[in-house]
Coordinates of C-alpha atoms in Angstrom, one line a residue:
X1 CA 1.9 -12.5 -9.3
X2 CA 5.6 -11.0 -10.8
X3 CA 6.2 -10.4 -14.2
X4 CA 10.0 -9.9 -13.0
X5 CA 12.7 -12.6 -12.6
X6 CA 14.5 -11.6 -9.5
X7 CA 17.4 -14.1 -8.6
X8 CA 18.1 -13.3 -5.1
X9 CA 14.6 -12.6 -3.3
X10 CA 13.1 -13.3 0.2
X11 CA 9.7 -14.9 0.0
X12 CA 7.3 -13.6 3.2
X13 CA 4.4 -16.1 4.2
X14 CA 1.2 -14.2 5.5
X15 CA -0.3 -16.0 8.3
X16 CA -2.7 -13.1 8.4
X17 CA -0.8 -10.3 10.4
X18 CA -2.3 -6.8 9.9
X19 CA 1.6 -5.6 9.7
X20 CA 2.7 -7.9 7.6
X21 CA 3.3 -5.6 5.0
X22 CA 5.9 -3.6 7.2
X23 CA 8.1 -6.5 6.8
X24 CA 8.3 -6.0 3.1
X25 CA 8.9 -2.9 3.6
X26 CA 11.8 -3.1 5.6
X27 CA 13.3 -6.1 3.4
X28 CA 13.0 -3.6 0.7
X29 CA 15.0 -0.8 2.5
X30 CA 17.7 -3.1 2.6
X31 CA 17.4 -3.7 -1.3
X32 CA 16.3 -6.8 -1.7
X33 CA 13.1 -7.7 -3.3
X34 CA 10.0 -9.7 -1.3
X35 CA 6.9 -10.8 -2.3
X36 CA 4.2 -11.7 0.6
X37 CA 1.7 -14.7 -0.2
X38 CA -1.0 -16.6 1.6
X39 CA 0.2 -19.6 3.9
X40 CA -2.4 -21.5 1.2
X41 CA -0.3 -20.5 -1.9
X42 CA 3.1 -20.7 -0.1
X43 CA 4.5 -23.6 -1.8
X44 CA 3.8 -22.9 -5.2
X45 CA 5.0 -19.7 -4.6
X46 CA 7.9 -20.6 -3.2
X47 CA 8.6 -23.0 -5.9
X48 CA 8.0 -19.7 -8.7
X49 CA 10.1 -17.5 -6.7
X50 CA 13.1 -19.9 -5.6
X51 CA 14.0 -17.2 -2.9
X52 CA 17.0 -17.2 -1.0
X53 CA 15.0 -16.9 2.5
X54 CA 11.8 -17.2 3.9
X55 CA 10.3 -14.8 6.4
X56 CA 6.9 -16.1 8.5
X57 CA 5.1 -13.5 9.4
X58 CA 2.9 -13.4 12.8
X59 CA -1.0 -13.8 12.8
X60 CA -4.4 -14.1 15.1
X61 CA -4.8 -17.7 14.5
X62 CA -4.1 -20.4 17.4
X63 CA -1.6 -22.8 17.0
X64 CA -3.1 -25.6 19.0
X65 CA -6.4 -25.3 17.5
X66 CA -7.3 -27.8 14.5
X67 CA -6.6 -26.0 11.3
X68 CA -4.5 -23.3 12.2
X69 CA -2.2 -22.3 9.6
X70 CA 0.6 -24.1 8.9
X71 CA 3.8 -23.6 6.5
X72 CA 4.7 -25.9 3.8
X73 CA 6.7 -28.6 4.7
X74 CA 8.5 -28.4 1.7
X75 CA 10.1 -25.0 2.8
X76 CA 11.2 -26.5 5.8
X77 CA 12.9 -29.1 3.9
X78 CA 14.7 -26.8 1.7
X79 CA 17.6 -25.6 4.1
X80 CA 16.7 -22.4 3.7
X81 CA 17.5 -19.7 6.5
X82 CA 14.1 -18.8 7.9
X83 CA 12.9 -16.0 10.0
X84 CA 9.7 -16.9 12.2
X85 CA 8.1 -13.8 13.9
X86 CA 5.5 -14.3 16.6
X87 CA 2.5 -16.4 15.3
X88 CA 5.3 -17.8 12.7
X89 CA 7.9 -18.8 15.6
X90 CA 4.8 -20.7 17.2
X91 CA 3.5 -23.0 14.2
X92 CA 7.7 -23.3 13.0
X93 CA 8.2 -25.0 16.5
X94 CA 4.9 -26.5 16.9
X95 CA 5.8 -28.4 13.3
X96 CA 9.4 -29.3 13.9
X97 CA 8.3 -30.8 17.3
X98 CA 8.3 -28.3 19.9
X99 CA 5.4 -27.5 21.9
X100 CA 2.7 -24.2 22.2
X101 CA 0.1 -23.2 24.3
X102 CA -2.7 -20.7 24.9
X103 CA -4.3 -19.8 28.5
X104 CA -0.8 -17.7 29.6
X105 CA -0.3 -13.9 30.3
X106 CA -1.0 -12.0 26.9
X107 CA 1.1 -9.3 26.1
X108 CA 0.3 -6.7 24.3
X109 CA 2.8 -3.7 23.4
X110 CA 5.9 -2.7 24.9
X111 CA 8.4 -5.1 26.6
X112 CA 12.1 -5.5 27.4
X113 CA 14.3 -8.2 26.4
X114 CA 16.8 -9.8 28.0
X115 CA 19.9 -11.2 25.6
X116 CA 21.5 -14.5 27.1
X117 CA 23.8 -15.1 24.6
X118 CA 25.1 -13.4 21.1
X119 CA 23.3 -14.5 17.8
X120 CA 24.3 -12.7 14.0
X121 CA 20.5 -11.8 14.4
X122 CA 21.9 -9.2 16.4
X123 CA 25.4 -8.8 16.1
X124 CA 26.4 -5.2 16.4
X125 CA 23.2 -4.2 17.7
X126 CA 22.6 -6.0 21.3
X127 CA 24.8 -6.6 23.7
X128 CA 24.5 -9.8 26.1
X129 CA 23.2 -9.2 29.8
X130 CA 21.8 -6.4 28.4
X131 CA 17.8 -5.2 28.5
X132 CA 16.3 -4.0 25.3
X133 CA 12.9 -2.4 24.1
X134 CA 10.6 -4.3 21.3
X135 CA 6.9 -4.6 20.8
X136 CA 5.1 -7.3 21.7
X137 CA 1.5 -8.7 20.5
X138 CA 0.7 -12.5 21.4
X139 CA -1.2 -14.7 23.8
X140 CA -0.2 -18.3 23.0
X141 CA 3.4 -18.8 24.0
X142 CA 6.2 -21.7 22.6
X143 CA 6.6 -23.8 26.3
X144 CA 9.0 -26.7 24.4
X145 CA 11.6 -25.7 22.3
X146 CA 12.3 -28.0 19.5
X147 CA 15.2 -30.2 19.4
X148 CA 18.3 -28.3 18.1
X149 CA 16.7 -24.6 19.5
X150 CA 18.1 -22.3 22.3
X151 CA 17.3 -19.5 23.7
X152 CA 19.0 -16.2 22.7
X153 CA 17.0 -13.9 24.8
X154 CA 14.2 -13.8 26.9
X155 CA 11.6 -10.8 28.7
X156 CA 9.4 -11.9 31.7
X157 CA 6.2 -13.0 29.9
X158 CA 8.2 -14.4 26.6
X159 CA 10.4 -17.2 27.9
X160 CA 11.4 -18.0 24.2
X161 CA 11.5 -13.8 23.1
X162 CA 14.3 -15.0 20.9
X163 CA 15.2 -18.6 20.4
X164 CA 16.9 -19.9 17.6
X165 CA 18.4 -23.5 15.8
X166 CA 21.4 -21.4 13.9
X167 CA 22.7 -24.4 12.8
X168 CA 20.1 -24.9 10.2
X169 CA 19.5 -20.8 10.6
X170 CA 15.8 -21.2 11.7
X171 CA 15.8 -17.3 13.9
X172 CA 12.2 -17.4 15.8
X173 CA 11.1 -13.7 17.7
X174 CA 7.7 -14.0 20.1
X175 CA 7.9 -10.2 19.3
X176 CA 7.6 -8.1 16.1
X177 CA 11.0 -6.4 14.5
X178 CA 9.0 -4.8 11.6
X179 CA 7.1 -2.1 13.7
X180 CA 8.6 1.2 14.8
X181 CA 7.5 0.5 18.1
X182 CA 10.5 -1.8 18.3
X183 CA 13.5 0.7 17.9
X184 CA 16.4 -1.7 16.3
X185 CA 14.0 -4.3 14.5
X186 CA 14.9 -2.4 11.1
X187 CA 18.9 -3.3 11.7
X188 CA 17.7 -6.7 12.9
X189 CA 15.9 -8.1 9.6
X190 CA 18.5 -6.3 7.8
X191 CA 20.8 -8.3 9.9
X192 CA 18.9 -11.5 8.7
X193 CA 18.6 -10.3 5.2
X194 CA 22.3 -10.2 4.9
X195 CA 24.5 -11.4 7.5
X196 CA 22.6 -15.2 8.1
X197 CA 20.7 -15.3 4.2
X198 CA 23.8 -13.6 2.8
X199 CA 22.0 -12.0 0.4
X200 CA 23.8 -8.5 -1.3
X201 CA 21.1 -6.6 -1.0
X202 CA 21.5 -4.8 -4.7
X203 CA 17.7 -5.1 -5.9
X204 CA 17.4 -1.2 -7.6
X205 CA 14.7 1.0 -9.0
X206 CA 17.5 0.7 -12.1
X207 CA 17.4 -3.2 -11.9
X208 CA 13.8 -3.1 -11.8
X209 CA 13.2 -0.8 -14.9
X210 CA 15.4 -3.0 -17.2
X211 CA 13.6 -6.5 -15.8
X212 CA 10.1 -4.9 -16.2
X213 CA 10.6 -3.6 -19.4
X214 CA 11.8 -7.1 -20.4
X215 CA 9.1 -8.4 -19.4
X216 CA 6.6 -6.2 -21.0
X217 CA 8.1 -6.8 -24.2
X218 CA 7.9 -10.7 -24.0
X219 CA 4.1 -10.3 -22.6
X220 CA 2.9 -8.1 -25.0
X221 CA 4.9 -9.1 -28.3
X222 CA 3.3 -7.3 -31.3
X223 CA 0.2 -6.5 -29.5
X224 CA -1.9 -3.1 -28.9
X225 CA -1.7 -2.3 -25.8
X226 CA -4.2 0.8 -23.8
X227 CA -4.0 2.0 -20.4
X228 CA -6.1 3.7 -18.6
X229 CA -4.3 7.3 -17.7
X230 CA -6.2 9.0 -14.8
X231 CA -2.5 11.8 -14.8
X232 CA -1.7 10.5 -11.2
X233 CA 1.6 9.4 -10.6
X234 CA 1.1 5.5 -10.8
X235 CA -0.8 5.5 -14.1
X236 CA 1.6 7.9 -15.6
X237 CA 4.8 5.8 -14.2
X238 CA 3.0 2.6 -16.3
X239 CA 2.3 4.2 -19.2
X240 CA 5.4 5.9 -19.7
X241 CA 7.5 2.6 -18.7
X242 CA 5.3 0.8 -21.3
X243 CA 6.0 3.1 -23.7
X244 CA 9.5 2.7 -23.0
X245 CA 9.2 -1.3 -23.6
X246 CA 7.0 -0.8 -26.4
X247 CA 6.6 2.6 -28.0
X248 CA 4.0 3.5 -30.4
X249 CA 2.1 0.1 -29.8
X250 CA 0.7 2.0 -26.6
X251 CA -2.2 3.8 -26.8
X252 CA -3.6 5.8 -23.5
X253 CA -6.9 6.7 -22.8
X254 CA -7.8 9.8 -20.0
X255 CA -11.1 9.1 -19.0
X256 CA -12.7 12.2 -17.9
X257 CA -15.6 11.0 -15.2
X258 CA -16.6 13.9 -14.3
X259 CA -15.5 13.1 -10.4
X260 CA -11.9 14.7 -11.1
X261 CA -10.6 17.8 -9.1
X262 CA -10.9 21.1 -10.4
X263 CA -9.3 21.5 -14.3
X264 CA -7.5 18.2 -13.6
X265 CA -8.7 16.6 -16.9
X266 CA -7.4 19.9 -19.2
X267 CA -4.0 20.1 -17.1
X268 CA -3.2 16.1 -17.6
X269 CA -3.9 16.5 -21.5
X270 CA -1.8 19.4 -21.5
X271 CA 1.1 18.1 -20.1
X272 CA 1.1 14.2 -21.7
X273 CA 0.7 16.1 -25.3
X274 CA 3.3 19.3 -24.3
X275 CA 5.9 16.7 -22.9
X276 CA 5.5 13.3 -24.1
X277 CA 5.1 11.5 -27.3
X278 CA 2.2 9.1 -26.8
X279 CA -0.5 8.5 -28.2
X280 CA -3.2 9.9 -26.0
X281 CA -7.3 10.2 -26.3
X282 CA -9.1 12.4 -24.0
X283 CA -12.6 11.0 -23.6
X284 CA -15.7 13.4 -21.7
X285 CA -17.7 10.6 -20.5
X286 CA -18.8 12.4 -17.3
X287 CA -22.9 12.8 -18.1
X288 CA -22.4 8.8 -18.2
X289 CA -20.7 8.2 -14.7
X290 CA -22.5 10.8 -13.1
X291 CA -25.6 10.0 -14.3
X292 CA -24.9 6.3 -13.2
X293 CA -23.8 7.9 -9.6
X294 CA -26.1 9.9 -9.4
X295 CA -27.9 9.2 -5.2
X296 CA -25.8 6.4 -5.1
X297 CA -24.4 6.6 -1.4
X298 CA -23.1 2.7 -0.9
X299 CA -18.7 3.0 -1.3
X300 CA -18.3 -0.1 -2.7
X301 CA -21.4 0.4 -5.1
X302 CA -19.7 3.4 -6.4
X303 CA -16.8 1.6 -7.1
X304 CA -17.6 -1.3 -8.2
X305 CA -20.4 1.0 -10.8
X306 CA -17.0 3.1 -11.6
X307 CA -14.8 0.1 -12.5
X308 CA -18.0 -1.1 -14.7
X309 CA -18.0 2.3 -16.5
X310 CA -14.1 2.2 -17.2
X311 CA -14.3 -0.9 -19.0
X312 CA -17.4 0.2 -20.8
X313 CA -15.1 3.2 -22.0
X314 CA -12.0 1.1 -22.6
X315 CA -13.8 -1.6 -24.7
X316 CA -15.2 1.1 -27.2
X317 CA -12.4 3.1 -27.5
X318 CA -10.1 0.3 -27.9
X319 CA -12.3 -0.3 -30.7
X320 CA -11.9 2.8 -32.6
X321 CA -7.9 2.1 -32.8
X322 CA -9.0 -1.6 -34.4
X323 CA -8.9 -3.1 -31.2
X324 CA -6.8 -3.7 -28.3
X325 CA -5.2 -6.9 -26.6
X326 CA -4.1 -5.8 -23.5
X327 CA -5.6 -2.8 -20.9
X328 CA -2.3 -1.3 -18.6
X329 CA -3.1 -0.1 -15.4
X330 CA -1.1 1.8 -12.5
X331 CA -2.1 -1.0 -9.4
X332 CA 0.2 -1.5 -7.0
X333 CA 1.4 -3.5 -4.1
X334 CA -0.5 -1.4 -1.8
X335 CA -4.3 -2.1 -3.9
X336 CA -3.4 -5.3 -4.2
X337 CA -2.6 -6.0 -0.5
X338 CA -5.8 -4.3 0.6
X339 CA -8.4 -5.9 -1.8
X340 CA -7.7 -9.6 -0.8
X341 CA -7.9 -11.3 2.4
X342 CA -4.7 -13.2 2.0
X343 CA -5.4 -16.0 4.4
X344 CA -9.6 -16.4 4.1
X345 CA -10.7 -15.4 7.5
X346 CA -7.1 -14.5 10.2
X347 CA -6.9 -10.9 7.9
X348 CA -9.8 -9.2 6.8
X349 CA -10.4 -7.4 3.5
X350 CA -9.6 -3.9 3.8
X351 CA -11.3 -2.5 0.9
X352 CA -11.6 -3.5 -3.0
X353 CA -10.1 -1.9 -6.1
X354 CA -11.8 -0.7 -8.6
X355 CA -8.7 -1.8 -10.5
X356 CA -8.1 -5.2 -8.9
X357 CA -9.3 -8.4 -9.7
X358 CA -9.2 -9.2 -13.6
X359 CA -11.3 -8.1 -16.9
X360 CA -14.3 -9.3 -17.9
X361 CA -14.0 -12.4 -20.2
X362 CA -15.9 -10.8 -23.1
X363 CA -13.4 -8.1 -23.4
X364 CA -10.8 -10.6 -24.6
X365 CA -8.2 -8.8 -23.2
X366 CA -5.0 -9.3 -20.8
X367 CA -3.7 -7.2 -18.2
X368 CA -0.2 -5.2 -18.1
X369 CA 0.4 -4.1 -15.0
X370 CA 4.2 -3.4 -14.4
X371 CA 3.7 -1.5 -11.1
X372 CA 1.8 -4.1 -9.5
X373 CA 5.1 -5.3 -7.2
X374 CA 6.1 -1.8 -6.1
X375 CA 4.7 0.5 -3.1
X376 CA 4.1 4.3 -3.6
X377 CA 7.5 5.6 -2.8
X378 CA 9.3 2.8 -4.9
X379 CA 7.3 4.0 -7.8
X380 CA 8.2 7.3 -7.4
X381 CA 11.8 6.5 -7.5
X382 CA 10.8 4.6 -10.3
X383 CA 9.5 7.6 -12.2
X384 CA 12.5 9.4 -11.1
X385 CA 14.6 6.6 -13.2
X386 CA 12.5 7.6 -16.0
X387 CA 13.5 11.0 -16.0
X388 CA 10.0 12.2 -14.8
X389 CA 10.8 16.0 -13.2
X390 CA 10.5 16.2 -9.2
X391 CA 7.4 18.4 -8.9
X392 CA 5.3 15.8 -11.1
X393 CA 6.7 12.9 -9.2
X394 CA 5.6 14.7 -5.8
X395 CA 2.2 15.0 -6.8
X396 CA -0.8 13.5 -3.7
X397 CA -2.4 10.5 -4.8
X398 CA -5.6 10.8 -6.1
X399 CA -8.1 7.7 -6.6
X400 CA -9.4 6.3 -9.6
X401 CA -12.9 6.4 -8.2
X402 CA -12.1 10.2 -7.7
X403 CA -14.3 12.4 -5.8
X404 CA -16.9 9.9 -5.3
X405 CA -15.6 8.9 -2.5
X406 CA -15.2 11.6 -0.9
X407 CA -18.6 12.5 -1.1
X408 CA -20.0 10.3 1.7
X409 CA -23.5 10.0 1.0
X410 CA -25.2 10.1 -2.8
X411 CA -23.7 11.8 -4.9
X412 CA -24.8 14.9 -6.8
X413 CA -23.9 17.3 -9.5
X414 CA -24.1 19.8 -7.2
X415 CA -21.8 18.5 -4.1
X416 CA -19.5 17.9 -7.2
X417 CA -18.8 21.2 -8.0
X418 CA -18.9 22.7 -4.0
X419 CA -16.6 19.7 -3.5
X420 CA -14.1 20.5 -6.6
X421 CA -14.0 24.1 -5.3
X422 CA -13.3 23.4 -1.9
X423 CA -10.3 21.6 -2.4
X424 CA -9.1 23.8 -5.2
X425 CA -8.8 26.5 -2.3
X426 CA -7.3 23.8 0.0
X427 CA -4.6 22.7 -1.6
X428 CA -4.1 26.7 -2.9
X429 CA -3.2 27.4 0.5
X430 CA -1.2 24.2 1.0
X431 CA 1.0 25.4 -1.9
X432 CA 1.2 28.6 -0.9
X433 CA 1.8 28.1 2.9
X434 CA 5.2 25.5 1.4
X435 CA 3.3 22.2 3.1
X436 CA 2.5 20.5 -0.4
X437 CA 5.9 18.8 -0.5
X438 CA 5.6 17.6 3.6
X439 CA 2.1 16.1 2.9
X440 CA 1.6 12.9 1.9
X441 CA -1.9 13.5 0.7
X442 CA -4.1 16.1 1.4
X443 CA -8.1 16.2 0.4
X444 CA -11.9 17.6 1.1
X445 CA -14.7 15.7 1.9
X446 CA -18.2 17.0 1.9
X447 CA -19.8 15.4 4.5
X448 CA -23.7 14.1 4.1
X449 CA -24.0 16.8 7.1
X450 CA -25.8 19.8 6.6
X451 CA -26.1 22.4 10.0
X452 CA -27.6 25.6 11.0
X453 CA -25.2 29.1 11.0
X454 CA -25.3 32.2 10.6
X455 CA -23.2 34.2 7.7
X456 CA -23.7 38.0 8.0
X457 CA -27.6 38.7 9.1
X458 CA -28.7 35.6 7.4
X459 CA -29.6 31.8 8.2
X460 CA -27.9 29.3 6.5
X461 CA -28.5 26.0 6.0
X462 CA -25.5 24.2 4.3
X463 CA -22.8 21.3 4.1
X464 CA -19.7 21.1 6.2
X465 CA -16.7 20.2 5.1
X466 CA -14.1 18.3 6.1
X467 CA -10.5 19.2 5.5
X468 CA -7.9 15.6 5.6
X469 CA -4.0 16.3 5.6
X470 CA -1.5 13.0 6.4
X471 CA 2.0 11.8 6.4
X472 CA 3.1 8.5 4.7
X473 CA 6.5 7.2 3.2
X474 CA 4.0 4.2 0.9
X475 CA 0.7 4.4 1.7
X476 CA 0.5 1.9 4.0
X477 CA 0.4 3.6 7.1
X478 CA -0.4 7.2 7.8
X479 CA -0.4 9.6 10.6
X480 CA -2.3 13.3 10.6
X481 CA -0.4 16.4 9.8
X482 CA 0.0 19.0 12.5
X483 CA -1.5 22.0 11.3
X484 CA -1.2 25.1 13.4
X485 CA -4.4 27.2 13.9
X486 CA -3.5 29.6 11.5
X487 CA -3.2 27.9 8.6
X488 CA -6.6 26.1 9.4
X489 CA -8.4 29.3 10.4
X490 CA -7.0 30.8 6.9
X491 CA -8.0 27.7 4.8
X492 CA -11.6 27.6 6.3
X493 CA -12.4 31.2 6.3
X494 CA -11.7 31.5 2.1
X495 CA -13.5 27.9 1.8
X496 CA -16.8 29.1 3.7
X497 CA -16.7 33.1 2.5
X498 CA -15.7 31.3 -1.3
X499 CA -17.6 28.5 -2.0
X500 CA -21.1 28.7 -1.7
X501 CA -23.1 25.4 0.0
X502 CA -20.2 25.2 3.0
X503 CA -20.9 26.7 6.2
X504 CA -18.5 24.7 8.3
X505 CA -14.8 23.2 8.2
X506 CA -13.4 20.4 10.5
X507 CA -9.9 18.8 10.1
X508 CA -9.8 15.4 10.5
X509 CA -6.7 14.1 13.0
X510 CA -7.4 10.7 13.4
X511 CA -4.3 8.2 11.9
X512 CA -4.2 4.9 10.0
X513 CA -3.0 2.0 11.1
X514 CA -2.2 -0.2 7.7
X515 CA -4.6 -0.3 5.4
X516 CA -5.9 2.4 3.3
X517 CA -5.7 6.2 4.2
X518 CA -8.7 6.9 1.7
X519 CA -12.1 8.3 3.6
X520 CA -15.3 6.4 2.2

């Protein structure tokens, strides 16, 4: 998947943990790079990568049921340090001889552990004979250590909650360092990273821009390249790194669908032509997508119909210039992550991409996509090393699909325009209360709901809306934001006395586990 040499790197295997993900993203607070891959691409990834260390992560799968996953033998082979977390410390000492079985107490969330003896996986963090909290989430228990193992700590329904063979640094947990819920699992993998892989740890946002810029150069060569600039932060990162790598060879291409929030399309041209020097064409192809969208209530449909439409776009205007070999896009790690089921059946497919999963073969064109290793908050330190100013970099995500999906239900010209206005006034009030910089990302959604009020002496028959406020550091997780009443009763009453169509405002307070925080 990288476009990036990176010499000292930690390679995580997915054996189709829903939190997987949270283990890259404490590897990368410690500065080092990781990539996650599918137990079934393991080796050839770790033969790519060469990393330094190999993390397993957990998974639902059974160990002593035929064709559970398994890691590459070759990794275990290699010496390497390895850290084997729950479903990984099962098949690690299942295939180095120990023994697992299913049909014991499950455990499920919070549990103590016991530390027998000291281990660097915890040196300055746990003391021995003393109790500490982690989270726990397994059912089939290691019962036979392997030859060479011992046991570093222990809780009452994880014999084996830490056991570990350090001299050939194989660290096993039965519980899961990479969630919150266990308070010291962050200084714990950091304790792997870099006291037992002895890895520095000096992976950087600056390191990255110089490698990625490298690499664009040697991909693209003397080629055209376009990319498809929707004026969120990800798109605009790419296209002004590309244009870094490659200057005036860069062409981008704002695709107005129609589906944008209010004056969005006039406010991105504005500032790309005010502040930047590249080449930029500002297309009005909303009749087309709208048209196209037009009833259509089915998520994926609309996505899938929106992705069609960009290319459509793309391939003509990339025409006009004398043609184009390459299309740049903003993905990242997060789209990535949630359009593939990494293992074929343990993890489930979260959502697609309208951005992920390749070009069309007749439009003879490669992808550049230089953001596709990082997660939201690394690219906006990214932008940040590209001298983009604070309150752009701040900006709420915003889909590429836009507000089709948050229009649950088919989609109209009308519920367009009640939808673009309703938000305008929500994130007015956001702005002017001093929340826009404490939310994540903040949004409307016009519900396929109509009810029965009353405004003034009249009957009303019209759409509620639902107002969506959350908290995230990547985009991975998400929890609501705690609104107080009067900021809510403020928001809806100019919502329902300004925009005509609503006559009724919820806020939604449910949180994301990971996976994505959109609402479709």
């Amino acid at each position: 998947m990288t476009n990036t040499a990176h010499p000292e790197s930690i390679l995580i295997i997915d054996f189709g943990s829903q939190v997987t993900q949270l283990i890259a993203r404490r590897v990368r607070e410690t500065g080092v790079y990781c990539e996650i891959v599918p137990f079934q691409s393991a080796e050839d990834a770790f033969l790519r990568m060469k990393p330094r260390a190999v993390i397993f992560s957990g998974g639902p799968a059974s160990v002593p049921e035929p064709g559970s996953p398994r890691a590459p033998q070759a990794i275990l082979d290699s010496g390497l340090p390895i850290l084997a977390i729950c479903y990984g410390q099962q098949t690690l000492c299942h295939q180095l001889g120990g023994k697992v079985e299913g049909g014991h107490h499950r455990e499920f969330g919070r549990a103590d552990v016991e530390v027998l003896k000291s281990s660097p996986l915890f040196d300055g963090m746990w003391d021995v004979g003393r109790k500490y909290p982690v989270w726990m989430s397994h059912g089939d228990r290691v019962t036979v250590l392997p030859q060479g193992f011992e046991v570093i700590a222990t809780s009452p329904n994880a014999p084996f909650a830490i056991a570990a063979d350090e001299s050939r640094k194989y660290y096993t947990t039965m519980f899961h360092p990479e969630v919150v819920h266990t308070p010291d699992g962050a200084r714990l993998l950091s304790n792997f990273v870099h006291k037992i892989a002895r890895i520095k740890g000096d992976w950087s946002m600056a390191a990255y821009k110089e490698q990625a810029i490298a690499a664009i150069r040697k991909q693209v060569g003397s080629g055209k390249v376009i990319c498809g600039l929707s004026g969120g932060v990800d798109s605009s990162v790419a296209a002004i790194l590309i244009h870094e790598a490659i200057g005036d060879q860069l062409t981008c291409i704002l695709v107005d669908h129609g589906l944008m929030r209010k004056d969005e399309a006039a406010q991105v041209v504005s500032m790309f032509r005010e502040h930047y020097n590249i080449p930029l064409v500002h297309v009005d192809a909303s009749d087309t997508f709208i048209s196209a969208l037009e009833g259509e209530a089915d998520p994926e449909t609309k996505r899938k119909t929106i992705g069609r439409l960009f290319i459509d776009v793309f391939e003509a205007e990339a025409k006009k210039i004398g043609g184009a070999d390459f299309l740049a896009q903003g993905t990242l790690y997060p789209d990535v992550i949630e359009s593939v089921s990494f293992t074929g059946g343990p993890s489930v497919t979260i959502k697609s991409h309208h951005n992920v999963g390749g070009l069309p073969e007749r439009m003879n064109m490669q992808l550049v996509e230089p953001l596709r290793e990082l997660f939201k908050d690394e690219v906006r330190a990214l932008g940040r090393e590209l001298g983009l100013p604070d309150h752009f970099i701040g900006r709420h995500p915003f889909p590429g699909p836009g507000l089709a999906i948050r229009l649950p239900g088919g989609v109209t010209r009308e519920k367009i325009t009640i939808l673009q206005e309703a938000d305008a006034i929500y994130l007015d009030e956001i702005r002017k209360a001093g929340l826009y910089d404490k939310i994540w990302q903040a949004f409307a959604v016009l519900l396929p709901v109509q009810t029965v009020g009353v405004m003034g002496d009249g009957r009303t028959y019209e759409f509620v809306l639902a107002l969506r406020a959350v908290t995230s550091v990547d985009g991975m997780t998400a929890d609501f934001y705690p609104y107080d009443m009067e900021f809510l009763g403020r928001t809806a009453t100019r919502i329902i006395n300004e925009v005509r169509g609503v006559n009724r405002v919820v806020y939604d307070v449910t949180s994301k586990p990971p996976g994505t925080i959109e609402w479709e």
